[in-house]
Short mmCIF file of C-alpha atoms in Angstrom, two decimals:
data_model
loop_
_atom_site.label_atom_id
_atom_site.label_comp_id
_atom_site.label_asym_id
_atom_site.label_seq_id
_atom_site.Cartn_x
_atom_site.Cartn_y
_atom_site.Cartn_z
CA UNK V 20 5.35 -18.02 23.44
CA UNK V 21 7.10 -14.64 23.07
CA UNK V 22 8.28 -14.70 19.34
CA UNK V 23 6.94 -11.18 18.65
CA UNK V 24 8.68 -9.94 22.19
CA UNK V 25 11.83 -7.79 21.49
CA UNK V 26 14.43 -7.78 23.82
CA UNK V 27 16.72 -4.47 24.78
CA UNK V 28 19.12 -3.41 22.25
CA UNK V 29 22.21 -3.55 24.59
CA UNK V 30 21.13 -6.92 25.50
CA UNK V 31 21.15 -8.24 21.91
CA UNK V 32 24.37 -6.39 21.29
CA UNK V 33 26.30 -8.38 24.08
CA UNK V 34 24.80 -11.51 22.37
CA UNK V 35 26.12 -10.70 19.34
CA UNK V 36 29.56 -9.74 20.85
CA UNK V 37 29.65 -13.06 22.85
CA UNK V 38 29.03 -15.28 19.74
CA UNK V 39 31.43 -13.21 17.29
CA UNK V 40 34.27 -13.69 19.99
CA UNK V 41 33.50 -17.10 20.30
CA UNK V 42 33.56 -18.16 16.89
CA UNK V 43 36.68 -16.42 16.34
CA UNK V 44 38.31 -18.06 19.15
CA UNK V 45 37.23 -21.58 18.17
CA UNK V 46 38.31 -20.82 14.45
CA UNK V 47 41.64 -20.13 15.72
CA UNK V 48 41.94 -22.95 16.93
CA UNK V 49 40.78 -25.07 14.13
CA UNK V 50 43.11 -22.95 12.14
CA UNK V 51 46.08 -23.54 14.12
CA UNK V 52 45.22 -27.11 14.23
CA UNK V 53 44.93 -27.35 10.51
CA UNK V 54 48.54 -26.04 10.20
CA UNK V 55 49.96 -28.42 12.74
CA UNK V 56 48.56 -31.46 11.22
CA UNK V 57 48.74 -30.25 7.84
CA UNK V 58 52.32 -32.86 7.26
CA UNK V 59 50.63 -35.58 9.50
CA UNK V 60 50.90 -39.18 8.16
CA UNK V 61 47.44 -40.02 8.84
CA UNK V 62 46.52 -36.96 6.94
CA UNK V 63 48.77 -37.75 3.73
CA UNK V 64 45.68 -39.45 1.52
CA UNK V 65 42.80 -36.61 2.24
CA UNK V 66 44.99 -33.68 2.58
CA UNK V 67 46.56 -32.89 -1.30
CA UNK V 68 48.70 -29.96 -2.52
CA UNK V 69 46.43 -27.07 -3.29
CA UNK V 70 47.59 -23.31 -3.65
CA UNK V 71 51.36 -24.20 -3.65
CA UNK V 72 52.55 -20.86 -4.33
CA UNK V 73 51.44 -20.04 -0.77
CA UNK V 74 52.24 -23.24 0.93
CA UNK V 75 48.48 -24.43 1.54
CA UNK V 76 47.25 -27.68 1.27
CA UNK V 77 43.42 -28.64 0.66
CA UNK V 78 41.52 -31.00 2.49
CA UNK V 79 39.54 -33.27 -0.49
CA UNK V 80 38.28 -35.54 2.18
CA UNK V 81 34.51 -35.30 0.66
CA UNK V 82 35.27 -37.28 -2.79
CA UNK V 83 31.97 -36.00 -3.99
CA UNK V 84 32.67 -32.57 -3.53
CA UNK V 85 35.91 -32.85 -5.28
CA UNK V 86 34.42 -34.97 -8.07
CA UNK V 87 31.87 -32.48 -8.99
CA UNK V 88 33.89 -29.57 -9.08
CA UNK V 89 37.10 -31.36 -10.92
CA UNK V 90 36.77 -34.06 -13.16
CA UNK V 91 32.78 -34.32 -13.53
CA UNK V 92 32.81 -30.25 -13.79
CA UNK V 93 32.98 -29.79 -17.41
CA UNK V 94 30.41 -32.58 -18.07
CA UNK V 95 27.88 -30.97 -15.57
CA UNK V 96 28.19 -27.86 -16.93
CA UNK V 97 27.89 -29.51 -20.40
CA UNK V 98 24.90 -31.27 -19.41
CA UNK V 99 22.96 -28.25 -17.88
CA UNK V 100 24.18 -26.19 -20.41
CA UNK V 101 22.18 -27.91 -22.97
CA UNK V 102 19.23 -28.45 -21.10
CA UNK V 103 18.89 -24.74 -20.66
CA UNK V 104 19.50 -24.25 -24.44
CA UNK V 105 16.98 -26.78 -25.76
CA UNK V 106 14.34 -25.65 -23.11
CA UNK V 107 14.74 -21.65 -24.05
CA UNK V 108 14.83 -22.92 -27.89
CA UNK V 109 11.20 -25.04 -27.65
CA UNK V 110 9.80 -22.48 -25.25
CA UNK V 111 10.45 -20.04 -27.95
CA UNK V 112 9.39 -22.04 -31.06
CA UNK V 113 6.50 -24.42 -29.36
CA UNK V 114 6.12 -23.87 -25.70
CA UNK V 115 3.54 -26.74 -25.72
CA UNK V 116 5.99 -29.18 -26.16
CA UNK V 117 8.65 -28.03 -23.64
CA UNK V 118 7.47 -30.98 -21.41
CA UNK V 119 8.27 -33.31 -24.22
CA UNK V 120 11.59 -31.74 -24.72
CA UNK V 121 12.53 -31.90 -21.05
CA UNK V 122 11.90 -35.54 -20.85
CA UNK V 123 13.55 -36.54 -24.05
CA UNK V 124 16.58 -34.61 -23.30
CA UNK V 125 16.70 -36.29 -19.71
CA UNK V 126 16.10 -39.91 -21.20
CA UNK V 127 18.63 -39.35 -23.50
CA UNK V 128 21.13 -38.15 -20.96
CA UNK V 129 20.63 -40.59 -18.76
CA UNK V 130 20.93 -42.94 -21.39
CA UNK V 131 24.41 -41.73 -22.30
CA UNK V 132 25.62 -41.48 -18.93
CA UNK V 133 24.54 -44.60 -17.70
CA UNK V 134 23.70 -46.80 -20.73
CA UNK V 135 20.88 -47.96 -22.45
CA UNK V 136 20.16 -51.05 -19.86
CA UNK V 137 20.00 -49.12 -16.94
CA UNK V 138 17.32 -46.55 -18.89
CA UNK V 139 15.35 -49.77 -19.19
CA UNK V 140 15.36 -50.89 -15.73
CA UNK V 141 14.16 -47.72 -14.54
CA UNK V 142 11.24 -47.43 -17.17
CA UNK V 143 10.44 -51.05 -15.95
CA UNK V 144 9.94 -49.63 -12.10
CA UNK V 145 8.08 -46.92 -13.70
CA UNK V 146 5.55 -48.77 -15.46
CA UNK V 147 5.10 -51.30 -12.63
CA UNK V 148 4.40 -48.36 -10.42
CA UNK V 149 2.13 -46.91 -13.02
CA UNK V 150 -0.23 -50.21 -13.47
CA UNK V 151 -0.46 -50.11 -9.68
CA UNK V 152 -2.24 -46.64 -9.65
CA UNK V 153 -5.08 -47.77 -12.00
CA UNK V 154 -6.15 -49.80 -8.84
CA UNK V 155 -6.73 -46.87 -7.17
CA UNK V 156 -5.46 -48.30 -3.60
CA UNK V 157 -3.05 -45.88 -2.04
CA UNK V 158 -1.70 -48.37 0.34
CA UNK V 159 -0.62 -51.10 -2.52
CA UNK V 160 0.96 -48.02 -4.22
CA UNK V 161 3.06 -46.93 -1.25
CA UNK V 162 3.90 -50.85 -0.29
CA UNK V 163 4.87 -51.25 -3.95
CA UNK V 164 7.03 -47.76 -4.15
CA UNK V 165 8.91 -49.08 -0.73
CA UNK V 166 9.35 -52.52 -2.03
CA UNK V 167 11.00 -50.92 -5.25
CA UNK V 168 12.96 -48.67 -3.05
CA UNK V 169 14.64 -51.58 -0.97
CA UNK V 170 15.37 -53.26 -4.18
CA UNK V 171 17.92 -50.86 -4.49
CA UNK V 172 19.28 -50.44 -1.05
CA UNK V 173 19.58 -54.25 0.07
CA UNK V 174 21.40 -57.18 -1.28
CA UNK V 175 21.08 -59.56 -3.39
CA UNK V 176 18.81 -57.21 -5.90
CA UNK V 177 20.99 -54.19 -5.79
CA UNK V 178 23.96 -56.02 -6.83
CA UNK V 179 21.67 -57.27 -9.91
CA UNK V 180 20.42 -54.04 -10.88
CA UNK V 181 23.65 -52.22 -10.49
CA UNK V 182 24.77 -54.43 -13.12
CA UNK V 183 22.51 -52.62 -15.57
CA UNK V 184 25.01 -49.81 -15.78
CA UNK V 185 27.33 -49.64 -18.61
CA UNK V 186 30.70 -48.98 -18.17
CA UNK V 187 32.87 -47.95 -14.65
CA UNK V 188 33.53 -44.27 -13.60
CA UNK V 189 34.17 -42.54 -10.20
CA UNK V 190 30.54 -41.53 -9.69
CA UNK V 191 28.91 -44.45 -10.74
CA UNK V 192 27.74 -45.56 -7.42
CA UNK V 193 26.55 -42.16 -6.51
CA UNK V 194 24.53 -41.46 -9.85
CA UNK V 195 23.28 -44.99 -9.63
CA UNK V 196 21.76 -44.58 -6.13
CA UNK V 197 20.76 -41.44 -6.73
CA UNK V 198 19.08 -42.03 -9.82
CA UNK V 199 17.25 -44.92 -8.77
CA UNK V 200 16.31 -43.82 -5.50
CA UNK V 201 14.61 -40.37 -6.86
CA UNK V 202 13.02 -42.43 -9.74
CA UNK V 203 11.00 -44.54 -6.93
CA UNK V 204 9.98 -41.61 -4.97
CA UNK V 205 8.94 -39.78 -7.88
CA UNK V 206 7.05 -42.88 -9.39
CA UNK V 207 5.48 -43.39 -5.97
CA UNK V 208 4.04 -39.84 -5.72
CA UNK V 209 2.60 -40.16 -9.09
CA UNK V 210 0.75 -43.20 -8.24
CA UNK V 211 -0.66 -41.37 -4.88
CA UNK V 212 -1.78 -38.53 -6.79
CA UNK V 213 -3.50 -40.73 -9.01
CA UNK V 214 -5.28 -42.48 -6.42
CA UNK V 215 -6.54 -39.32 -4.88
CA UNK V 216 -7.47 -37.44 -8.06
CA UNK V 217 -8.70 -40.57 -10.14
CA UNK V 218 -10.59 -37.85 -12.14
CA UNK V 219 -7.57 -36.10 -13.69
CA UNK V 220 -6.42 -39.56 -15.57
CA UNK V 221 -2.85 -38.94 -15.70
CA UNK V 222 -1.05 -41.29 -17.99
CA UNK V 223 2.21 -42.80 -18.40
CA UNK V 224 3.52 -39.99 -20.51
CA UNK V 225 2.82 -37.51 -17.46
CA UNK V 226 4.80 -39.97 -15.56
CA UNK V 227 7.70 -40.17 -17.71
CA UNK V 228 8.06 -35.83 -18.42
CA UNK V 229 8.05 -36.13 -14.37
CA UNK V 230 10.76 -38.63 -13.64
CA UNK V 231 12.73 -37.86 -16.60
CA UNK V 232 13.50 -34.19 -15.94
CA UNK V 233 17.19 -33.94 -16.04
CA UNK V 234 18.11 -31.20 -13.46
CA UNK V 235 16.12 -32.87 -10.58
CA UNK V 236 17.02 -36.63 -11.95
CA UNK V 237 20.16 -37.69 -10.18
CA UNK V 238 20.43 -35.48 -6.90
CA UNK V 239 16.91 -33.78 -6.67
CA UNK V 240 15.64 -32.21 -5.00
CA UNK V 241 11.95 -33.94 -5.50
CA UNK V 242 9.01 -32.02 -6.37
CA UNK V 243 5.86 -33.85 -5.62
CA UNK V 244 3.86 -34.93 -9.07
CA UNK V 245 0.76 -32.32 -8.34
CA UNK V 246 3.25 -29.33 -8.18
CA UNK V 247 5.21 -30.18 -11.37
CA UNK V 248 2.84 -31.30 -13.34
CA UNK V 249 0.57 -28.40 -12.65
CA UNK V 250 3.98 -26.08 -13.20
CA UNK V 251 5.02 -27.80 -16.33
CA UNK V 252 1.60 -27.91 -18.26
CA UNK V 253 1.41 -24.01 -18.41
CA UNK V 254 1.33 -23.70 -22.23
CA UNK V 255 2.58 -19.87 -21.61
CA UNK V 256 4.32 -19.36 -18.72
CA UNK V 257 4.74 -15.96 -17.11
CA UNK V 258 7.74 -14.76 -15.29
CA UNK V 259 6.93 -12.58 -11.73
CA UNK V 260 8.13 -8.98 -11.77
CA UNK V 261 12.10 -8.89 -10.59
CA UNK V 262 12.00 -13.02 -11.02
CA UNK V 263 15.21 -13.16 -13.50
CA UNK V 264 16.80 -10.77 -11.24
CA UNK V 265 16.47 -13.29 -8.55
CA UNK V 266 17.42 -16.08 -10.87
CA UNK V 267 20.98 -14.00 -11.69
CA UNK V 268 21.23 -13.65 -7.79
CA UNK V 269 20.86 -17.26 -6.96
CA UNK V 270 23.43 -18.37 -9.46
CA UNK V 271 25.69 -15.85 -8.04
CA UNK V 272 25.35 -16.50 -4.64
CA UNK V 273 25.70 -20.34 -5.72
CA UNK V 274 29.11 -19.33 -7.30
CA UNK V 275 30.40 -17.50 -4.18
CA UNK V 276 29.26 -20.28 -2.08
CA UNK V 277 31.78 -22.89 -4.05
CA UNK V 278 34.46 -20.21 -4.26
CA UNK V 279 34.22 -19.94 -0.08
CA UNK V 280 33.99 -23.84 0.12
CA UNK V 281 37.35 -24.09 -1.66
CA UNK V 282 39.23 -21.53 0.28
CA UNK V 283 37.97 -22.85 3.35
CA UNK V 284 39.34 -25.84 2.77
CA UNK V 285 42.75 -24.69 2.22
CA UNK V 286 42.84 -23.26 5.90
CA UNK V 287 40.57 -25.56 7.65
CA UNK V 288 40.84 -29.63 7.75
CA UNK V 289 37.39 -30.19 9.19
CA UNK V 290 36.81 -32.92 7.10
CA UNK V 291 40.28 -34.62 7.97
CA UNK V 292 40.75 -34.19 11.52
CA UNK V 293 37.63 -36.06 12.80
CA UNK V 294 39.37 -39.12 11.15
CA UNK V 295 42.67 -39.02 13.26
CA UNK V 296 40.88 -39.28 16.71
CA UNK V 297 44.11 -39.01 18.79
CA UNK V 298 44.71 -35.56 16.92
CA UNK V 299 41.31 -34.25 17.48
CA UNK V 300 41.64 -35.39 21.14
CA UNK V 301 44.32 -32.89 21.78
CA UNK V 302 42.28 -30.11 20.30
CA UNK V 303 41.08 -27.06 22.73
CA UNK V 304 37.39 -27.57 23.81
CA UNK V 305 36.41 -24.88 22.07
CA UNK V 306 38.05 -25.72 18.81
CA UNK V 307 36.62 -29.53 19.24
CA UNK V 308 32.84 -27.87 19.63
CA UNK V 309 33.79 -25.75 16.61
CA UNK V 310 34.51 -28.46 14.78
CA UNK V 311 31.50 -30.38 15.51
CA UNK V 312 29.53 -27.49 14.47
CA UNK V 313 31.71 -26.77 11.34
CA UNK V 314 30.89 -30.24 10.25
CA UNK V 315 27.25 -29.72 10.17
CA UNK V 316 27.36 -26.05 8.36
CA UNK V 317 29.52 -27.71 5.61
CA UNK V 318 26.90 -30.44 5.33
CA UNK V 319 24.15 -27.84 4.96
CA UNK V 320 26.52 -25.62 2.47
CA UNK V 321 26.77 -28.73 0.11
CA UNK V 322 23.27 -29.02 0.07
CA UNK V 323 22.41 -25.41 -0.46
CA UNK V 324 25.04 -25.19 -3.49
CA UNK V 325 24.04 -28.57 -5.05
CA UNK V 326 20.08 -27.64 -4.72
CA UNK V 327 20.84 -24.13 -5.56
CA UNK V 328 22.49 -24.58 -9.10
CA UNK V 329 19.51 -27.13 -10.04
CA UNK V 330 16.99 -24.83 -8.91
CA UNK V 331 18.22 -22.23 -10.72
CA UNK V 332 18.30 -24.13 -14.28
CA UNK V 333 14.50 -24.88 -12.60
CA UNK V 334 13.42 -21.41 -12.07
CA UNK V 335 14.56 -20.99 -15.78
CA UNK V 336 12.36 -23.61 -16.75
CA UNK V 337 9.69 -21.66 -15.05
CA UNK V 338 9.23 -23.90 -12.05
CA UNK V 339 9.08 -23.16 -8.47
CA UNK V 340 11.61 -26.06 -7.01
CA UNK V 341 11.65 -26.98 -3.40
CA UNK V 342 14.34 -24.14 -1.66
CA UNK V 343 17.60 -25.30 0.12
CA UNK V 344 17.49 -26.66 3.22
CA UNK V 345 17.27 -24.24 6.32
CA UNK V 346 20.79 -23.35 7.74
CA UNK V 347 21.64 -25.39 10.64
CA UNK V 348 22.69 -22.30 12.54
CA UNK V 349 19.26 -21.40 12.44
CA UNK V 350 18.00 -24.45 13.83
CA UNK V 351 16.91 -25.21 17.47
CA UNK V 352 13.84 -27.22 17.03
CA UNK V 353 13.81 -30.97 15.33
CA UNK V 354 10.43 -30.10 13.52
CA UNK V 355 12.40 -28.15 11.45
CA UNK V 356 15.64 -30.11 10.94
CA UNK V 357 16.24 -31.62 7.56
CA UNK V 358 18.83 -31.32 5.08
CA UNK V 359 16.51 -32.33 1.92
CA UNK V 360 13.70 -30.07 1.40
CA UNK V 361 12.42 -31.83 -1.35
CA UNK V 362 12.37 -35.24 0.44
CA UNK V 363 11.10 -33.72 3.74
CA UNK V 364 8.08 -32.31 1.84
CA UNK V 365 7.15 -35.56 0.13
CA UNK V 366 7.35 -37.67 3.67
CA UNK V 367 5.17 -35.10 5.40
CA UNK V 368 2.69 -34.92 2.48
CA UNK V 369 2.43 -38.77 2.29
CA UNK V 370 3.39 -39.86 5.75
CA UNK V 371 4.21 -37.95 8.63
CA UNK V 372 1.02 -35.79 8.02
CA UNK V 373 -1.29 -38.06 6.78
CA UNK V 374 -0.47 -40.36 10.31
CA UNK V 375 0.13 -37.64 12.71
CA UNK V 376 -2.81 -35.27 11.98
CA UNK V 377 -2.37 -31.60 13.83
CA UNK V 378 0.87 -33.19 15.44
CA UNK V 379 -0.60 -32.40 18.71
CA UNK V 380 -1.59 -35.76 20.38
CA UNK V 381 1.31 -37.55 21.45
CA UNK V 382 0.49 -41.40 20.03
CA UNK V 383 -0.47 -40.50 17.17
CA UNK V 384 2.86 -38.21 16.62
CA UNK V 385 5.01 -41.24 18.09
CA UNK V 386 3.08 -43.44 15.11
CA UNK V 387 3.86 -40.60 12.52
CA UNK V 388 7.42 -40.26 13.57
CA UNK V 389 8.04 -43.84 13.55
CA UNK V 390 6.89 -44.40 10.41
CA UNK V 391 8.77 -41.50 8.51
CA UNK V 392 11.95 -42.49 10.23
CA UNK V 393 11.26 -46.28 8.91
CA UNK V 394 10.96 -44.94 5.69
CA UNK V 395 13.99 -42.48 6.00
CA UNK V 396 16.05 -45.47 7.03
CA UNK V 397 15.27 -47.26 3.93
CA UNK V 398 15.88 -44.31 1.56
CA UNK V 399 19.46 -43.82 3.29
CA UNK V 400 20.55 -47.61 3.19
CA UNK V 401 19.74 -49.97 6.29
CA UNK V 402 22.82 -49.86 8.37
CA UNK V 403 23.57 -49.96 12.11
CA UNK V 404 24.85 -46.38 11.84
CA UNK V 405 21.87 -45.70 10.01
CA UNK V 406 19.45 -47.25 12.48
CA UNK V 407 20.99 -45.14 15.35
CA UNK V 408 20.65 -41.63 13.20
CA UNK V 409 16.97 -42.76 12.91
CA UNK V 410 16.22 -43.50 16.68
CA UNK V 411 18.29 -40.49 17.82
CA UNK V 412 16.22 -37.93 15.46
CA UNK V 413 12.86 -40.00 15.97
CA UNK V 414 13.34 -39.34 19.79
CA UNK V 415 14.28 -36.11 19.76
CA UNK V 416 11.20 -35.21 17.83
CA UNK V 417 8.81 -36.79 20.04
CA UNK V 418 10.74 -35.58 23.10
CA UNK V 419 10.01 -31.75 21.78
CA UNK V 420 5.97 -32.47 22.08
CA UNK V 421 6.84 -34.20 25.52
CA UNK V 422 8.39 -31.15 27.02
CA UNK V 423 6.04 -29.29 24.95
CA UNK V 424 2.77 -30.75 26.36
CA UNK V 425 4.38 -30.47 30.03
CA UNK V 426 5.01 -26.74 29.34
CA UNK V 427 1.38 -26.82 29.08
CA UNK V 428 0.90 -28.87 32.28
CA UNK V 429 -1.17 -26.75 34.93
CA UNK V 430 1.62 -25.82 37.40
CA UNK V 431 4.30 -25.18 35.19
CA UNK V 432 1.97 -23.15 33.17
CA UNK V 433 1.02 -21.03 35.69
CA UNK V 434 4.79 -20.62 36.34
CA UNK V 435 5.50 -19.15 33.07
CA UNK V 436 2.33 -17.25 33.23
CA UNK V 437 3.96 -15.35 35.95
CA UNK V 438 6.95 -14.37 34.07
CA UNK V 439 7.44 -11.50 31.53
CA UNK V 440 7.25 -12.17 27.81
CA UNK V 441 10.93 -11.23 28.01
CA UNK V 442 11.76 -13.67 30.53
CA UNK V 443 9.57 -16.29 28.93
CA UNK V 444 11.46 -15.61 25.77
CA UNK V 445 14.63 -16.04 27.97
CA UNK V 446 13.92 -19.62 29.18
CA UNK V 447 12.86 -20.94 26.18
CA UNK V 448 15.93 -19.85 24.39
CA UNK V 449 17.89 -21.58 27.07
CA UNK V 450 15.93 -24.85 26.59
CA UNK V 451 16.88 -24.04 22.59
CA UNK V 452 20.20 -24.04 23.14
CA UNK V 453 20.21 -27.79 24.75
CA UNK V 454 18.09 -28.65 22.16
CA UNK V 455 20.58 -27.18 19.01
CA UNK V 456 23.55 -29.62 20.81
CA UNK V 457 20.83 -32.38 20.65
CA UNK V 458 20.34 -31.79 16.83
CA UNK V 459 24.41 -31.35 16.46
CA UNK V 460 25.20 -34.39 18.20
CA UNK V 461 22.38 -36.86 16.88
CA UNK V 462 23.66 -35.61 13.03
CA UNK V 463 26.82 -35.84 13.57
CA UNK V 464 26.57 -39.56 14.03
CA UNK V 465 25.87 -39.89 10.37
CA UNK V 466 27.61 -36.90 9.21
CA UNK V 467 30.80 -37.92 10.76
CA UNK V 468 31.35 -41.28 12.81
CA UNK V 469 29.97 -42.36 16.08
CA UNK V 470 33.66 -42.57 17.29
CA UNK V 471 33.91 -38.63 17.04
CA UNK V 472 30.77 -37.89 18.45
CA UNK V 473 31.45 -39.98 21.58
CA UNK V 474 34.90 -37.93 21.85
CA UNK V 475 32.89 -34.52 21.40
CA UNK V 476 30.11 -35.49 23.83
CA UNK V 477 32.61 -36.77 26.52
CA UNK V 478 34.96 -33.96 26.28
CA UNK V 479 32.22 -31.11 26.22
CA UNK V 480 29.63 -32.86 28.78
CA UNK V 481 32.31 -35.01 31.40
CA UNK V 482 35.47 -34.29 31.15
CA UNK V 483 34.82 -30.44 30.53
CA UNK V 484 32.13 -29.94 33.09
CA UNK V 485 31.30 -27.46 34.40
CA UNK V 486 33.29 -24.78 32.94
CA UNK V 487 33.33 -25.92 28.94
CA UNK V 488 29.95 -27.03 29.27
CA UNK V 489 28.59 -23.93 30.53
CA UNK V 490 30.46 -21.87 28.42
CA UNK V 491 29.33 -23.17 25.35
CA UNK V 492 25.78 -23.41 26.56
CA UNK V 493 25.78 -19.56 27.16
CA UNK V 494 27.64 -19.21 23.67
CA UNK V 495 24.73 -21.24 21.95
CA UNK V 496 22.05 -19.26 24.16
CA UNK V 497 23.38 -16.23 22.51
CA UNK V 498 22.99 -17.74 19.07
CA UNK V 499 19.57 -18.66 19.78
CA UNK V 500 18.60 -15.44 20.97
CA UNK V 501 19.91 -13.90 17.56
CA UNK V 502 18.19 -16.38 15.61
CA UNK V 503 15.14 -15.48 17.16
CA UNK V 504 15.25 -12.07 17.07
CA UNK V 505 15.78 -12.46 13.50
CA UNK V 506 12.56 -14.64 13.11
CA UNK V 507 10.90 -11.73 15.05
CA UNK V 508 11.77 -9.12 12.56
CA UNK V 509 10.75 -11.66 9.55
CA UNK V 510 7.45 -12.18 11.13
CA UNK V 511 6.55 -8.42 11.93
CA UNK V 512 7.75 -7.82 8.06
CA UNK V 513 5.52 -10.63 6.67
CA UNK V 514 2.36 -9.22 8.82
CA UNK V 515 3.20 -5.55 7.46
CA UNK V 516 3.09 -6.76 4.07
CA UNK V 517 -0.53 -8.73 4.53
CA UNK V 518 -1.71 -5.67 6.27
CA UNK V 519 -0.60 -3.22 3.05
CA UNK V 520 -1.81 -6.06 0.47
CA UNK V 521 -5.35 -5.76 2.61
CA UNK V 522 -5.49 -2.15 2.14
CA UNK V 523 -4.55 -2.17 -1.54
#
């Protein structure tokens, strides 16, 4: 209610001023803390020499990010450049064979990186789910897919299957888990689509073309089989007007984001500071809140960069891949919270929406969320911290529905109806601010550590109450109102666009 309701310009200006000042204040505290802790013994392993000519060290706590843009940078550029080159040549010479070229190039790249035995292992999983798809039983296909996924997540099968990889290198474990897990999800999507559309007679070749598309193979995002097959099967794909400009802009934004992260890590040690709880506990409340928030923002930026690079290549191949996840800054409801839009779409299509229906009834929604987060737990790898993360986010998603049902209850509905639409928006934004911090705390558990999450919760909710708690809540409220204003503007623009199309 009230999403189309505008607030006074002066009020929105005040919110912008408060939010900007709070972010600047928290950023200054983090910058000072990073400078003070640069030479601590506890930081020695994860804060390394960076820009030595100005005496700045760099936070290198995230080994994946460091590997992507140091030792594996040239390999990634070479592999994706080769894919783009061969795809372009094939599209020009024999466009009807481009899907075969994608599969052949991807399979050769996987074999060259991980070895022929690993390739044969994945082919075995592909064939198993392909055979299951001919039985026409969706529950069997989903069950076999989850069993196959579990074999890559739990011992002793995971240890046995990892032995199929040839050689050893720094990102071996990451590539093994990424390639294997995404392969299972893709094969499961193929099997479920085959069951849903038996008249289409999908072949094993269609599955292999889908699975070994290199840009998506190791890190995603995942496209459901029906979407991928429809797009890659176009014999003479045609680009929309302005599409090439959009692709160039997306590539440019990815480069700018990579450079921005590199600069940021030379001044703010946001990944290293939480590992030293004694040092983190000495931070001011504002800096500690900013540290928790920046950890989630960085994870979003990391995903956005990864998917941005991959999606740029996919768009050059005339595909419409899943978009990067929604920025954590714009999230204030659990229903929109995800860090991988492709996996979110996969889970929604085959599990969440299938069980939950319209997501308006309490019991079906509870069953849908429990099933969805059970599969997510298996995807992430069962362990105590993942169990806790799944429980908290499952609870948050259901709690939103319970609060919504409560708000629709007679007495509360009449109270809200008595308010002006602007006041209703303010009240809802207040609840959105509290929800925003619930999202941060629930996800900080897995993105950082349980101990750091407990420290942040204790400082912001207990020792900092009421002053720190209320100040941070008000600042977050200002941010939520600005996000709502942005959503209102986009909604109006979309309506105007639709009205214009109707007139034409």
